[in-house]
Tab-separated table of C-alpha atoms in Angstrom:
chain	number	residue	atom	x	y	z
G	12	UNK	CA	5.006	21.107	-27.260
G	13	UNK	CA	3.042	19.278	-24.530
G	14	UNK	CA	4.664	16.053	-23.352
G	15	UNK	CA	2.545	12.878	-23.605
G	16	UNK	CA	0.652	11.865	-20.483
G	17	UNK	CA	2.128	9.101	-18.393
G	18	UNK	CA	0.819	6.763	-15.716
G	19	UNK	CA	2.110	5.513	-12.388
G	20	UNK	CA	0.340	2.392	-11.124
G	21	UNK	CA	0.812	0.855	-7.682
G	22	UNK	CA	0.027	-2.177	-5.606
G	23	UNK	CA	-1.666	-1.238	-2.332
G	24	UNK	CA	-0.568	-3.510	0.534
G	25	UNK	CA	3.113	-3.096	1.348
G	26	UNK	CA	3.587	-0.363	-1.265
G	27	UNK	CA	1.145	2.491	-0.624
G	28	UNK	CA	-0.474	1.088	2.532
G	29	UNK	CA	1.463	0.141	5.664
G	30	UNK	CA	-0.809	-2.831	6.334
G	31	UNK	CA	1.620	-5.499	7.533
G	32	UNK	CA	0.727	-5.190	11.218
G	33	UNK	CA	-2.992	-5.205	10.430
G	34	UNK	CA	-2.726	-8.359	8.310
G	35	UNK	CA	-0.691	-10.196	10.950
G	36	UNK	CA	-3.217	-9.252	13.624
G	37	UNK	CA	-6.059	-10.343	11.352
G	38	UNK	CA	-4.496	-13.747	10.731
G	39	UNK	CA	-4.169	-14.306	14.485
G	40	UNK	CA	-7.715	-13.079	15.167
G	41	UNK	CA	-9.311	-15.260	12.474
G	42	UNK	CA	-7.400	-18.308	13.722
G	43	UNK	CA	-8.555	-17.539	17.270
G	44	UNK	CA	-12.197	-17.336	16.193
G	45	UNK	CA	-11.988	-20.513	14.115
G	46	UNK	CA	-10.145	-22.716	16.598
G	47	UNK	CA	-11.549	-21.442	19.880
G	48	UNK	CA	-8.086	-21.014	21.353
G	49	UNK	CA	-6.038	-17.862	21.590
G	50	UNK	CA	-3.615	-17.472	18.681
G	51	UNK	CA	-0.966	-14.772	19.075
G	52	UNK	CA	1.349	-13.028	16.651
G	53	UNK	CA	4.129	-15.261	17.907
G	54	UNK	CA	2.234	-18.308	16.676
G	55	UNK	CA	2.322	-17.134	13.050
G	56	UNK	CA	4.697	-19.031	10.768
G	57	UNK	CA	7.814	-17.436	9.349
G	58	UNK	CA	7.091	-15.343	6.268
G	59	UNK	CA	3.361	-15.262	6.986
G	60	UNK	CA	2.853	-12.146	4.872
G	61	UNK	CA	4.469	-13.798	1.865
G	62	UNK	CA	2.196	-16.857	2.002
G	63	UNK	CA	-1.478	-17.196	1.003
G	64	UNK	CA	-3.681	-16.481	3.994
G	65	UNK	CA	-5.446	-19.862	3.717
G	66	UNK	CA	-2.051	-21.591	3.891
G	67	UNK	CA	-1.141	-19.658	7.038
G	68	UNK	CA	-4.493	-20.446	8.644
G	69	UNK	CA	-4.109	-24.136	7.796
G	70	UNK	CA	-0.702	-24.043	9.514
G	71	UNK	CA	-2.527	-22.667	12.580
G	72	UNK	CA	-4.894	-25.687	12.524
G	73	UNK	CA	-7.907	-23.826	11.153
G	74	UNK	CA	-10.032	-26.675	9.704
G	75	UNK	CA	-11.686	-24.705	6.881
G	76	UNK	CA	-9.590	-21.588	6.095
G	77	UNK	CA	-11.823	-20.380	3.268
G	78	UNK	CA	-14.918	-20.468	5.482
G	79	UNK	CA	-13.012	-18.808	8.325
G	80	UNK	CA	-11.977	-15.936	6.068
G	81	UNK	CA	-15.540	-15.534	4.835
G	82	UNK	CA	-16.828	-15.347	8.401
G	83	UNK	CA	-14.222	-13.244	10.196
G	84	UNK	CA	-11.585	-11.685	7.921
G	85	UNK	CA	-13.168	-8.319	7.170
G	86	UNK	CA	-14.356	-7.779	10.720
G	87	UNK	CA	-10.915	-8.500	12.142
G	88	UNK	CA	-9.085	-6.428	9.535
G	89	UNK	CA	-11.330	-3.417	10.041
G	90	UNK	CA	-10.366	-3.250	13.732
G	91	UNK	CA	-6.922	-1.850	12.833
G	92	UNK	CA	-6.633	1.503	11.063
G	93	UNK	CA	-4.321	1.248	8.052
G	94	UNK	CA	-2.431	4.335	6.905
G	95	UNK	CA	-0.260	5.181	3.890
G	96	UNK	CA	3.483	4.914	4.357
G	97	UNK	CA	5.165	8.228	5.242
G	98	UNK	CA	5.839	10.238	2.096
G	99	UNK	CA	3.282	8.425	-0.074
G	100	UNK	CA	0.639	11.143	-0.135
G	101	UNK	CA	3.094	13.943	-0.883
G	102	UNK	CA	4.689	11.834	-3.619
G	103	UNK	CA	1.357	11.127	-5.267
G	104	UNK	CA	0.410	14.788	-5.054
G	105	UNK	CA	3.651	15.700	-6.846
G	106	UNK	CA	2.913	13.160	-9.576
G	107	UNK	CA	-0.590	14.525	-9.994
G	108	UNK	CA	0.768	18.075	-10.231
G	109	UNK	CA	2.812	16.960	-13.245
G	110	UNK	CA	-0.288	15.553	-14.947
G	111	UNK	CA	0.517	11.909	-14.287
G	112	UNK	CA	-2.408	9.494	-14.094
G	113	UNK	CA	-2.327	7.513	-10.844
G	114	UNK	CA	-3.882	4.116	-10.260
G	115	UNK	CA	-3.860	1.075	-8.013
G	116	UNK	CA	-4.098	-2.584	-9.001
G	117	UNK	CA	-4.763	-4.760	-5.976
G	118	UNK	CA	-5.743	-8.253	-4.904
G	119	UNK	CA	-8.109	-6.720	-2.341
G	120	UNK	CA	-11.881	-7.122	-2.698
G	121	UNK	CA	-13.651	-4.037	-4.030
G	122	UNK	CA	-16.179	-3.902	-1.184
G	123	UNK	CA	-13.328	-3.895	1.344
G	124	UNK	CA	-11.665	-0.908	-0.292
G	125	UNK	CA	-14.562	1.331	0.751
G	126	UNK	CA	-13.292	1.278	4.341
G	127	UNK	CA	-9.715	0.040	3.936
G	128	UNK	CA	-8.510	2.935	1.750
G	129	UNK	CA	-7.911	6.151	3.721
G	130	UNK	CA	-9.920	8.971	2.093
G	131	UNK	CA	-6.803	11.113	1.593
G	132	UNK	CA	-5.291	8.319	-0.505
G	133	UNK	CA	-8.468	7.315	-2.330
G	134	UNK	CA	-9.017	10.827	-3.673
G	135	UNK	CA	-5.595	10.795	-5.346
G	136	UNK	CA	-6.288	7.628	-7.354
G	137	UNK	CA	-7.718	8.057	-10.836
G	138	UNK	CA	-8.491	4.344	-11.093
G	139	UNK	CA	-8.551	1.351	-8.742
G	140	UNK	CA	-8.695	-2.191	-10.108
G	141	UNK	CA	-9.666	-4.886	-7.598
G	142	UNK	CA	-9.665	-8.671	-7.882
G	143	UNK	CA	-13.326	-8.491	-8.960
G	144	UNK	CA	-12.558	-6.146	-11.858
G	145	UNK	CA	-10.009	-8.274	-13.721
G	146	UNK	CA	-8.096	-11.531	-13.558
G	147	UNK	CA	-5.812	-11.125	-10.515
G	148	UNK	CA	-2.057	-10.724	-10.736
G	149	UNK	CA	0.203	-12.298	-11.949
G	150	UNK	CA	-2.076	-11.957	-14.971
G	151	UNK	CA	-1.600	-8.544	-16.625
G	152	UNK	CA	-5.348	-7.982	-17.001
G	153	UNK	CA	-5.653	-5.583	-14.065
G	154	UNK	CA	-2.825	-3.373	-15.284
G	155	UNK	CA	-4.240	-3.425	-18.808
G	156	UNK	CA	-7.658	-2.427	-17.459
G	157	UNK	CA	-6.217	0.451	-15.436
G	158	UNK	CA	-4.290	1.807	-18.415
G	159	UNK	CA	-7.358	1.481	-20.632
G	160	UNK	CA	-9.444	3.539	-18.206
G	161	UNK	CA	-6.925	6.381	-18.128
G	162	UNK	CA	-6.226	5.995	-21.877
G	163	UNK	CA	-2.447	5.635	-21.617
G	164	UNK	CA	-0.203	3.210	-23.504
G	165	UNK	CA	1.857	0.629	-21.544
G	166	UNK	CA	5.152	2.104	-22.723
G	167	UNK	CA	4.244	5.321	-20.911
G	168	UNK	CA	3.583	3.617	-17.563
G	169	UNK	CA	5.363	2.232	-14.510
G	170	UNK	CA	4.025	-0.219	-11.946
G	171	UNK	CA	5.369	-0.252	-8.392
G	172	UNK	CA	4.893	-3.534	-6.546
G	173	UNK	CA	6.424	-5.535	-3.734
G	174	UNK	CA	5.788	-9.129	-4.809
G	175	UNK	CA	6.984	-11.474	-7.557
G	176	UNK	CA	3.432	-11.606	-8.931
G	177	UNK	CA	3.505	-7.805	-9.268
G	178	UNK	CA	6.710	-7.939	-11.288
G	179	UNK	CA	5.408	-10.730	-13.523
G	180	UNK	CA	2.185	-8.818	-14.186
G	181	UNK	CA	4.084	-5.632	-15.010
G	182	UNK	CA	6.386	-7.360	-17.471
G	183	UNK	CA	3.461	-9.134	-19.118
G	184	UNK	CA	1.590	-5.837	-19.468
G	185	UNK	CA	4.597	-4.143	-21.055
G	186	UNK	CA	5.078	-1.527	-18.324
G	187	UNK	CA	8.259	-0.758	-16.373
G	188	UNK	CA	8.390	-3.004	-13.286
G	189	UNK	CA	9.619	-1.189	-10.170
G	190	UNK	CA	10.282	-3.226	-7.024
G	191	UNK	CA	9.405	-1.636	-3.667
G	192	UNK	CA	12.016	-3.030	-1.278
G	193	UNK	CA	10.147	-1.742	1.799
G	194	UNK	CA	7.359	-4.241	1.062
G	195	UNK	CA	6.721	-7.846	1.996
G	196	UNK	CA	9.143	-9.651	-0.331
G	197	UNK	CA	12.967	-9.512	-0.517
G	198	UNK	CA	14.712	-7.819	-3.450
G	199	UNK	CA	16.136	-11.134	-4.660
G	200	UNK	CA	12.625	-12.492	-5.212
G	201	UNK	CA	11.615	-9.337	-7.079
G	202	UNK	CA	14.734	-9.466	-9.226
G	203	UNK	CA	14.103	-13.110	-10.129
G	204	UNK	CA	10.553	-12.196	-11.165
G	205	UNK	CA	11.763	-9.486	-13.547
G	206	UNK	CA	12.010	-6.177	-11.659
G	207	UNK	CA	13.547	-3.540	-13.918
G	208	UNK	CA	14.623	-1.250	-11.070
G	209	UNK	CA	14.322	-1.029	-7.281
G	210	UNK	CA	12.947	1.753	-5.087
G	211	UNK	CA	14.589	1.988	-1.640
G	212	UNK	CA	11.862	3.704	0.410
G	213	UNK	CA	8.322	5.099	0.209
G	214	UNK	CA	9.793	8.582	-0.235
G	215	UNK	CA	10.960	7.324	-3.656
G	216	UNK	CA	7.369	7.682	-4.826
G	217	UNK	CA	7.100	10.874	-6.825
G	218	UNK	CA	7.979	12.337	-10.231
G	219	UNK	CA	11.384	10.609	-10.165
G	220	UNK	CA	9.566	7.340	-10.928
G	221	UNK	CA	9.021	8.566	-14.465
G	222	UNK	CA	12.763	8.751	-15.096
G	223	UNK	CA	12.653	4.990	-15.472
G	224	UNK	CA	10.460	5.269	-18.559
G	225	UNK	CA	12.149	4.997	-21.951
G	226	UNK	CA	12.475	8.237	-23.915
G	227	UNK	CA	9.434	8.653	-26.139
G	228	UNK	CA	9.181	11.076	-29.000
G	229	UNK	CA	6.481	13.595	-28.056
G	230	UNK	CA	5.989	14.786	-31.596
């Protein structure tokens, strides 16, 4: 008898995409453009990747962070090529070979994904939900939308994320919350937000993710 289809959903930045260096460089570049003085990576506050970008830019004396992001963010970010973490593509291919639906739920803008997502990664994703497509995480709306598009129930899905908001969204959507410890937030923060299990490295992405799903009668 054929087993029921399952889904593996992922955050992008810090989980599938190794974008930390690009985001740090973008923060410094936007602050440089906005203030007219050179801002370096060393000027960034501690934990810059774990803080809202407008908060980091305000720390760097940018007078209107929202306007600065509108003017310069995409141009600065596009200057650095972002690649998947080692092992991600092969892991997703193995999931696809088993018939698993694969999706991404991200806080990124949809227009940005056209050039931010490497083609080799984009072609492996059955669905991508951006911040324009649903209420952003920690609301579960994006995960619910992704599962609806691939027609899979929450109890047959996992979500891999690296932030507390990812874990909260996963729990609210009724999917298994898997914390990626190679991401931008420490395991303790993920645990406090409700992570069900932790994944130690990008090579953990693959069919073994589905072992964390509860046993479901396939009859």
